[in-house]
PDB file of C-alpha atoms in Angstrom:
ATOM      1  CA  MET A   1      -4.547  -5.758 -55.724  1.00 44.00           C
ATOM      2  CA  ASN A   2      -3.708  -9.383 -54.992  1.00 51.00           C
ATOM      3  CA  LYS A   3      -2.557  -8.481 -51.495  1.00 51.00           C
ATOM      4  CA  GLU A   4      -5.830  -6.671 -50.821  1.00 50.00           C
ATOM      5  CA  SER A   5      -7.815  -9.641 -52.138  1.00 51.00           C
ATOM      6  CA  ASN A   6      -5.881 -12.000 -49.883  1.00 53.00           C
ATOM      7  CA  ARG A   7      -6.490  -9.742 -46.902  1.00 51.00           C
ATOM      8  CA  ILE A   8     -10.241  -9.732 -47.557  1.00 59.00           C
ATOM      9  CA  SER A   9     -10.162 -13.494 -48.004  1.00 85.00           C
ATOM     10  CA  THR A  10      -8.374 -13.914 -44.684  1.00 90.00           C
ATOM     11  CA  LYS A  11     -10.908 -11.652 -43.015  1.00 92.00           C
ATOM     12  CA  GLY A  12     -13.768 -13.630 -44.550  1.00 94.00           C
ATOM     13  CA  MET A  13     -12.235 -16.892 -43.408  1.00 95.00           C
ATOM     14  CA  ALA A  14     -11.911 -15.620 -39.847  1.00 96.00           C
ATOM     15  CA  MET A  15     -15.529 -14.443 -39.839  1.00 96.00           C
ATOM     16  CA  ILE A  16     -16.780 -17.794 -41.164  1.00 96.00           C
ATOM     17  CA  ILE A  17     -14.862 -19.673 -38.454  1.00 97.00           C
ATOM     18  CA  ILE A  18     -16.173 -17.401 -35.718  1.00 98.00           C
ATOM     19  CA  ILE A  19     -19.794 -17.600 -36.871  1.00 98.00           C
ATOM     20  CA  ALA A  20     -19.629 -21.383 -37.361  1.00 98.00           C
ATOM     21  CA  VAL A  21     -18.084 -22.008 -33.936  1.00 98.00           C
ATOM     22  CA  LEU A  22     -20.570 -19.763 -32.137  1.00 98.00           C
ATOM     23  CA  LEU A  23     -23.571 -21.286 -33.934  1.00 98.00           C
ATOM     24  CA  VAL A  24     -22.563 -24.890 -33.291  1.00 98.00           C
ATOM     25  CA  ASP A  25     -21.533 -24.155 -29.714  1.00 98.00           C
ATOM     26  CA  GLN A  26     -24.716 -22.307 -28.762  1.00 98.00           C
ATOM     27  CA  LEU A  27     -27.081 -24.630 -30.614  1.00 98.00           C
ATOM     28  CA  THR A  28     -25.635 -27.699 -28.900  1.00 98.00           C
ATOM     29  CA  LYS A  29     -25.729 -26.029 -25.488  1.00 98.00           C
ATOM     30  CA  ILE A  30     -29.313 -24.821 -25.875  1.00 98.00           C
ATOM     31  CA  TRP A  31     -30.454 -28.228 -27.140  1.00 98.00           C
ATOM     32  CA  VAL A  32     -28.865 -30.022 -24.190  1.00 98.00           C
ATOM     33  CA  LYS A  33     -30.149 -27.421 -21.736  1.00 97.00           C
ATOM     34  CA  THR A  34     -33.747 -27.724 -22.978  1.00 97.00           C
ATOM     35  CA  HIS A  35     -33.870 -31.474 -23.684  1.00 98.00           C
ATOM     36  CA  MET A  36     -31.885 -33.173 -20.914  1.00 98.00           C
ATOM     37  CA  HIS A  37     -31.998 -33.327 -17.134  1.00 97.00           C
ATOM     38  CA  LEU A  38     -28.881 -32.255 -15.270  1.00 98.00           C
ATOM     39  CA  HIS A  39     -26.429 -35.193 -15.165  1.00 97.00           C
ATOM     40  CA  GLU A  40     -28.485 -37.139 -17.701  1.00 98.00           C
ATOM     41  CA  CYS A  41     -26.291 -39.210 -20.011  1.00 97.00           C
ATOM     42  CA  ILE A  42     -26.908 -40.406 -23.574  1.00 97.00           C
ATOM     43  CA  ASP A  43     -24.600 -43.180 -24.812  1.00 95.00           C
ATOM     44  CA  ILE A  44     -23.559 -42.555 -28.419  1.00 94.00           C
ATOM     45  CA  THR A  45     -20.848 -45.224 -28.438  1.00 90.00           C
ATOM     46  CA  GLY A  46     -18.928 -47.033 -25.728  1.00 84.00           C
ATOM     47  CA  TRP A  47     -16.349 -44.235 -25.673  1.00 89.00           C
ATOM     48  CA  PHE A  48     -18.504 -41.192 -26.502  1.00 95.00           C
ATOM     49  CA  LYS A  49     -21.360 -39.905 -24.378  1.00 96.00           C
ATOM     50  CA  ILE A  50     -23.518 -36.801 -24.179  1.00 97.00           C
ATOM     51  CA  LEU A  51     -23.466 -35.941 -20.468  1.00 97.00           C
ATOM     52  CA  PHE A  52     -25.188 -32.754 -19.291  1.00 98.00           C
ATOM     53  CA  VAL A  53     -23.235 -30.949 -16.608  1.00 97.00           C
ATOM     54  CA  GLU A  54     -22.708 -27.304 -15.679  1.00 96.00           C
ATOM     55  CA  ASN A  55     -19.676 -25.599 -14.194  1.00 89.00           C
ATOM     56  CA  ASN A  56     -18.665 -22.220 -12.816  1.00 79.00           C
ATOM     57  CA  GLY A  57     -15.100 -22.420 -13.991  1.00 62.00           C
ATOM     58  CA  MET A  58     -12.869 -22.433 -17.002  1.00 55.00           C
ATOM     59  CA  ALA A  59     -12.408 -24.980 -19.771  1.00 49.00           C
ATOM     60  CA  TYR A  60     -12.984 -28.638 -18.816  1.00 49.00           C
ATOM     61  CA  GLY A  61     -14.563 -27.645 -15.510  1.00 48.00           C
ATOM     62  CA  MET A  62     -11.491 -26.046 -13.936  1.00 52.00           C
ATOM     63  CA  GLU A  63     -12.085 -23.391 -11.303  1.00 52.00           C
ATOM     64  CA  LEU A  64     -10.507 -19.949 -10.975  1.00 51.00           C
ATOM     65  CA  LEU A  65      -9.515 -18.624  -7.569  1.00 48.00           C
ATOM     66  CA  GLY A  66     -11.607 -15.570  -6.794  1.00 53.00           C
ATOM     67  CA  GLY A  67     -15.044 -16.744  -7.833  1.00 67.00           C
ATOM     68  CA  LYS A  68     -17.422 -16.596 -10.753  1.00 74.00           C
ATOM     69  CA  LEU A  69     -17.628 -12.819 -11.089  1.00 78.00           C
ATOM     70  CA  VAL A  70     -13.834 -12.498 -11.259  1.00 80.00           C
ATOM     71  CA  LEU A  71     -13.733 -15.199 -13.937  1.00 81.00           C
ATOM     72  CA  SER A  72     -16.408 -13.493 -16.045  1.00 85.00           C
ATOM     73  CA  LEU A  73     -14.670 -10.117 -15.831  1.00 88.00           C
ATOM     74  CA  PHE A  74     -11.355 -11.738 -16.662  1.00 88.00           C
ATOM     75  CA  ARG A  75     -12.931 -13.349 -19.721  1.00 89.00           C
ATOM     76  CA  ILE A  76     -14.279 -10.010 -20.940  1.00 94.00           C
ATOM     77  CA  VAL A  77     -10.863  -8.362 -20.661  1.00 95.00           C
ATOM     78  CA  ALA A  78      -9.054 -11.307 -22.280  1.00 94.00           C
ATOM     79  CA  ILE A  79     -11.568 -11.519 -25.122  1.00 97.00           C
ATOM     80  CA  SER A  80     -11.282  -7.782 -25.782  1.00 97.00           C
ATOM     81  CA  VAL A  81      -7.492  -7.969 -25.968  1.00 96.00           C
ATOM     82  CA  LEU A  82      -7.622 -11.042 -28.202  1.00 96.00           C
ATOM     83  CA  ALA A  83     -10.201  -9.398 -30.474  1.00 97.00           C
ATOM     84  CA  TYR A  84      -7.865  -6.445 -31.027  1.00 96.00           C
ATOM     85  CA  TYR A  85      -4.955  -8.809 -31.660  1.00 96.00           C
ATOM     86  CA  LEU A  86      -7.000 -10.828 -34.185  1.00 96.00           C
ATOM     87  CA  TYR A  87      -8.020  -7.614 -35.943  1.00 95.00           C
ATOM     88  CA  LYS A  88      -4.372  -6.542 -36.245  1.00 94.00           C
ATOM     89  CA  GLU A  89      -3.311  -9.962 -37.569  1.00 94.00           C
ATOM     90  CA  VAL A  90      -6.046  -9.936 -40.216  1.00 93.00           C
ATOM     91  CA  LYS A  91      -5.201  -6.365 -41.181  1.00 91.00           C
ATOM     92  CA  ARG A  92      -1.529  -7.203 -41.745  1.00 89.00           C
ATOM     93  CA  ASN A  93      -2.502 -10.277 -43.769  1.00 86.00           C
ATOM     94  CA  ALA A  94      -0.859 -12.730 -41.370  1.00 90.00           C
ATOM     95  CA  ASN A  95      -0.456 -16.447 -42.024  1.00 93.00           C
ATOM     96  CA  ARG A  96      -3.926 -17.805 -42.789  1.00 94.00           C
ATOM     97  CA  LEU A  97      -3.562 -20.893 -40.594  1.00 96.00           C
ATOM     98  CA  TYR A  98      -2.473 -18.733 -37.692  1.00 96.00           C
ATOM     99  CA  VAL A  99      -5.425 -16.400 -38.156  1.00 96.00           C
ATOM    100  CA  ALA A 100      -7.716 -19.443 -38.236  1.00 97.00           C
ATOM    101  CA  CYS A 101      -6.230 -20.690 -34.955  1.00 97.00           C
ATOM    102  CA  VAL A 102      -6.641 -17.315 -33.246  1.00 97.00           C
ATOM    103  CA  ALA A 103     -10.201 -17.056 -34.568  1.00 98.00           C
ATOM    104  CA  MET A 104     -11.024 -20.494 -33.121  1.00 98.00           C
ATOM    105  CA  VAL A 105      -9.628 -19.544 -29.714  1.00 97.00           C
ATOM    106  CA  TRP A 106     -11.464 -16.214 -29.716  1.00 98.00           C
ATOM    107  CA  ALA A 107     -14.775 -17.743 -30.798  1.00 98.00           C
ATOM    108  CA  GLY A 108     -14.483 -20.462 -28.156  1.00 97.00           C
ATOM    109  CA  ALA A 109     -13.843 -17.890 -25.450  1.00 96.00           C
ATOM    110  CA  VAL A 110     -16.846 -15.844 -26.590  1.00 97.00           C
ATOM    111  CA  GLY A 111     -19.013 -18.981 -26.650  1.00 97.00           C
ATOM    112  CA  ASN A 112     -18.367 -19.674 -22.976  1.00 95.00           C
ATOM    113  CA  LEU A 113     -18.728 -16.003 -22.093  1.00 95.00           C
ATOM    114  CA  ILE A 114     -22.235 -16.012 -23.578  1.00 96.00           C
ATOM    115  CA  ASP A 115     -23.198 -18.721 -21.092  1.00 96.00           C
ATOM    116  CA  SER A 116     -21.819 -16.718 -18.180  1.00 94.00           C
ATOM    117  CA  VAL A 117     -23.424 -13.448 -19.228  1.00 94.00           C
ATOM    118  CA  PHE A 118     -26.859 -14.558 -20.411  1.00 96.00           C
ATOM    119  CA  TYR A 119     -27.795 -18.109 -19.395  1.00 97.00           C
ATOM    120  CA  GLY A 120     -28.515 -17.172 -15.792  1.00 96.00           C
ATOM    121  CA  MET A 121     -30.852 -14.467 -17.092  1.00 97.00           C
ATOM    122  CA  ILE A 122     -32.857 -16.534 -19.589  1.00 98.00           C
ATOM    123  CA  PHE A 123     -33.045 -20.072 -18.124  1.00 98.00           C
ATOM    124  CA  ASN A 124     -34.409 -21.500 -14.920  1.00 97.00           C
ATOM    125  CA  ALA A 125     -31.999 -23.560 -12.831  1.00 96.00           C
ATOM    126  CA  ALA A 126     -31.013 -26.969 -14.173  1.00 96.00           C
ATOM    127  CA  SER A 127     -32.083 -29.970 -12.114  1.00 97.00           C
ATOM    128  CA  PRO A 128     -31.782 -33.771 -12.185  1.00 97.00           C
ATOM    129  CA  PHE A 129     -35.580 -33.895 -11.858  1.00 96.00           C
ATOM    130  CA  TYR A 130     -36.775 -31.749 -14.753  1.00 96.00           C
ATOM    131  CA  VAL A 131     -35.662 -30.185 -18.044  1.00 97.00           C
ATOM    132  CA  SER A 132     -34.764 -26.503 -18.004  1.00 97.00           C
ATOM    133  CA  TYR A 133     -36.726 -23.990 -20.047  1.00 97.00           C
ATOM    134  CA  PHE A 134     -36.585 -20.355 -21.101  1.00 97.00           C
ATOM    135  CA  VAL A 135     -37.931 -17.725 -18.708  1.00 98.00           C
ATOM    136  CA  PRO A 136     -38.598 -13.989 -19.199  1.00 97.00           C
ATOM    137  CA  PHE A 137     -35.316 -12.088 -19.412  1.00 97.00           C
ATOM    138  CA  GLY A 138     -33.955 -11.298 -15.975  1.00 96.00           C
ATOM    139  CA  GLN A 139     -36.043 -13.922 -14.166  1.00 96.00           C
ATOM    140  CA  GLY A 140     -33.567 -16.771 -14.471  1.00 97.00           C
ATOM    141  CA  TYR A 141     -31.486 -18.594 -11.888  1.00 96.00           C
ATOM    142  CA  ALA A 142     -28.627 -16.067 -11.646  1.00 94.00           C
ATOM    143  CA  PRO A 143     -27.805 -12.399 -12.336  1.00 93.00           C
ATOM    144  CA  MET A 144     -25.810 -11.269 -15.357  1.00 93.00           C
ATOM    145  CA  LEU A 145     -22.199 -12.514 -15.446  1.00 91.00           C
ATOM    146  CA  MET A 146     -23.047 -15.283 -12.972  1.00 92.00           C
ATOM    147  CA  GLY A 147     -24.478 -17.925 -15.309  1.00 94.00           C
ATOM    148  CA  LYS A 148     -23.071 -21.445 -15.476  1.00 94.00           C
ATOM    149  CA  VAL A 149     -21.315 -22.886 -18.543  1.00 95.00           C
ATOM    150  CA  VAL A 150     -23.014 -25.878 -20.171  1.00 97.00           C
ATOM    151  CA  ASP A 151     -20.825 -28.919 -20.925  1.00 97.00           C
ATOM    152  CA  MET A 152     -21.855 -32.121 -22.632  1.00 97.00           C
ATOM    153  CA  LEU A 153     -19.053 -33.864 -24.568  1.00 97.00           C
ATOM    154  CA  HIS A 154     -17.622 -36.838 -22.672  1.00 95.00           C
ATOM    155  CA  PHE A 155     -15.049 -39.272 -24.043  1.00 94.00           C
ATOM    156  CA  PRO A 156     -14.320 -41.955 -21.417  1.00 90.00           C
ATOM    157  CA  LEU A 157     -11.932 -43.860 -23.662  1.00 79.00           C
ATOM    158  CA  ILE A 158     -11.095 -46.383 -20.943  1.00 77.00           C
ATOM    159  CA  GLU A 159     -13.389 -47.262 -18.044  1.00 74.00           C
ATOM    160  CA  THR A 160     -12.024 -49.773 -15.566  1.00 77.00           C
ATOM    161  CA  HIS A 161     -11.060 -50.190 -11.892  1.00 75.00           C
ATOM    162  CA  TYR A 162      -7.770 -49.947 -10.093  1.00 79.00           C
ATOM    163  CA  PRO A 163      -6.409 -53.337  -8.979  1.00 82.00           C
ATOM    164  CA  GLU A 164      -7.319 -54.167  -5.408  1.00 79.00           C
ATOM    165  CA  TRP A 165      -3.664 -54.227  -4.372  1.00 83.00           C
ATOM    166  CA  VAL A 166      -3.066 -50.542  -5.306  1.00 77.00           C
ATOM    167  CA  PRO A 167      -2.769 -48.501  -2.063  1.00 83.00           C
ATOM    168  CA  TRP A 168      -5.564 -46.009  -1.253  1.00 84.00           C
ATOM    169  CA  VAL A 169      -7.379 -46.318  -4.604  1.00 76.00           C
ATOM    170  CA  GLY A 170      -7.583 -50.102  -4.991  1.00 75.00           C
ATOM    171  CA  GLY A 171     -10.960 -51.128  -6.358  1.00 78.00           C
ATOM    172  CA  ASN A 172     -11.980 -47.543  -7.211  1.00 82.00           C
ATOM    173  CA  GLU A 173     -13.210 -46.683 -10.671  1.00 78.00           C
ATOM    174  CA  PHE A 174     -10.640 -45.347 -13.124  1.00 70.00           C
ATOM    175  CA  VAL A 175     -11.654 -43.367 -16.228  1.00 72.00           C
ATOM    176  CA  PHE A 176      -9.096 -42.325 -18.795  1.00 72.00           C
ATOM    177  CA  PHE A 177      -9.941 -38.813 -20.066  1.00 72.00           C
ATOM    178  CA  SER A 178     -12.775 -37.991 -17.705  1.00 85.00           C
ATOM    179  CA  PRO A 179     -13.333 -34.242 -18.413  1.00 91.00           C
ATOM    180  CA  VAL A 180     -16.693 -33.133 -19.767  1.00 94.00           C
ATOM    181  CA  PHE A 181     -16.420 -30.174 -22.121  1.00 96.00           C
ATOM    182  CA  ASN A 182     -18.227 -28.306 -24.899  1.00 97.00           C
ATOM    183  CA  VAL A 183     -17.598 -27.182 -28.472  1.00 98.00           C
ATOM    184  CA  ALA A 184     -16.142 -23.871 -27.293  1.00 97.00           C
ATOM    185  CA  ASP A 185     -13.619 -25.640 -25.053  1.00 96.00           C
ATOM    186  CA  ALA A 186     -12.630 -27.935 -27.910  1.00 97.00           C
ATOM    187  CA  CYS A 187     -12.062 -25.006 -30.279  1.00 98.00           C
ATOM    188  CA  ILE A 188      -9.911 -23.189 -27.731  1.00 97.00           C
ATOM    189  CA  SER A 189      -7.745 -26.265 -27.216  1.00 96.00           C
ATOM    190  CA  VAL A 190      -7.490 -27.217 -30.896  1.00 97.00           C
ATOM    191  CA  GLY A 191      -6.713 -23.663 -31.984  1.00 97.00           C
ATOM    192  CA  PHE A 192      -4.067 -23.245 -29.303  1.00 96.00           C
ATOM    193  CA  VAL A 193      -2.353 -26.584 -30.007  1.00 96.00           C
ATOM    194  CA  MET A 194      -2.408 -26.079 -33.784  1.00 97.00           C
ATOM    195  CA  ALA A 195      -0.827 -22.647 -33.362  1.00 96.00           C
ATOM    196  CA  LEU A 196       1.956 -24.126 -31.212  1.00 94.00           C
ATOM    197  CA  LEU A 197       2.622 -26.951 -33.660  1.00 95.00           C
ATOM    198  CA  PHE A 198       2.329 -25.239 -37.031  1.00 95.00           C
ATOM    199  CA  CYS A 199       2.665 -21.479 -36.485  1.00 92.00           C
ATOM    200  CA  ARG A 200       5.842 -21.097 -34.460  1.00 88.00           C
ATOM    201  CA  ASP A 201       7.141 -18.253 -36.618  1.00 88.00           C
ATOM    202  CA  GLU A 202       3.971 -16.260 -36.008  1.00 88.00           C
ATOM    203  CA  ILE A 203       4.072 -16.943 -32.277  1.00 85.00           C
ATOM    204  CA  ALA A 204       7.713 -15.852 -32.156  1.00 85.00           C
ATOM    205  CA  LYS A 205       6.686 -12.442 -33.480  1.00 79.00           C
ATOM    206  CA  ILE A 206       4.696 -11.725 -30.333  1.00 75.00           C
ATOM    207  CA  SER A 207       7.586 -12.674 -28.052  1.00 57.00           C
ATOM    208  CA  LEU A 208       8.454  -9.896 -25.617  1.00 44.00           C
ATOM    209  CA  PHE A 209      12.149 -10.656 -25.934  1.00 41.00           C
ATOM    210  CA  LYS A 210      12.044 -10.481 -29.724  1.00 48.00           C
ATOM    211  CA  HIS A 211      10.165  -7.188 -29.519  1.00 44.00           C
ATOM    212  CA  VAL A 212      12.796  -5.711 -27.210  1.00 45.00           C
ATOM    213  CA  ASP A 213      15.591  -7.068 -29.377  1.00 47.00           C
ATOM    214  CA  ASP A 214      14.027  -5.579 -32.511  1.00 49.00           C
ATOM    215  CA  ASN A 215      13.739  -2.199 -30.804  1.00 50.00           C
ATOM    216  CA  ASN A 216      17.375  -2.293 -29.695  1.00 50.00           C
ATOM    217  CA  HIS A 217      18.461  -3.292 -33.181  1.00 48.00           C
ATOM    218  CA  SER A 218      16.475  -0.428 -34.675  1.00 48.00           C
ATOM    219  CA  GLN A 219      17.976   2.099 -32.271  1.00 50.00           C
ATOM    220  CA  THR A 220      21.503   0.845 -32.991  1.00 49.00           C
ATOM    221  CA  LYS A 221      20.916   1.077 -36.704  1.00 50.00           C
ATOM    222  CA  ASP A 222      19.663   4.669 -36.394  1.00 51.00           C
ATOM    223  CA  LYS A 223      22.822   5.656 -34.523  1.00 49.00           C
TER     224      LYS A 223
END
């Protein structure tokens, strides 16, 4: 009975994390999309800014070789596999922290996929000259799976210039931690790093080599 209660509790925790991440991620993206011009910047503090940018690529603006459609299809496959894995981990009542980490990664991936699938269908194109707005479904700036991901979180912790004597870049601006990202990106990164730091035993269980070794051990034992 206790085991069943714990399993339900783990499932509930995973659902709460997923819903919370998706709500915060989409609400912040929609607010920025409908209240700010493209590349507009709001200074919160000297080291934290809200900067509206869009990208076609992966987390933190990285690009994937093969184009936007390939990236969107890859995301759908990866999210489907991860969803099944999360379901299996919840069902076997895995370590709660590990389940939370996987749920954060999955929710973050889904958050960015929503942008790719739907934003091109429901918004007009972003511009530095006007604020975007909703349009009738299907009349947006891009077809399904081709929408751009909205980013807005910018933490330029150090903004300075290279010394003039530095070859090639002397006098150029230098920004420490220049990526612009969103809530979904942050959840993917935090969930992944926390899993590596605090859930090594759980990660070891999905190791291919351990799986093969366990199978060999089982076969030897049967003989």
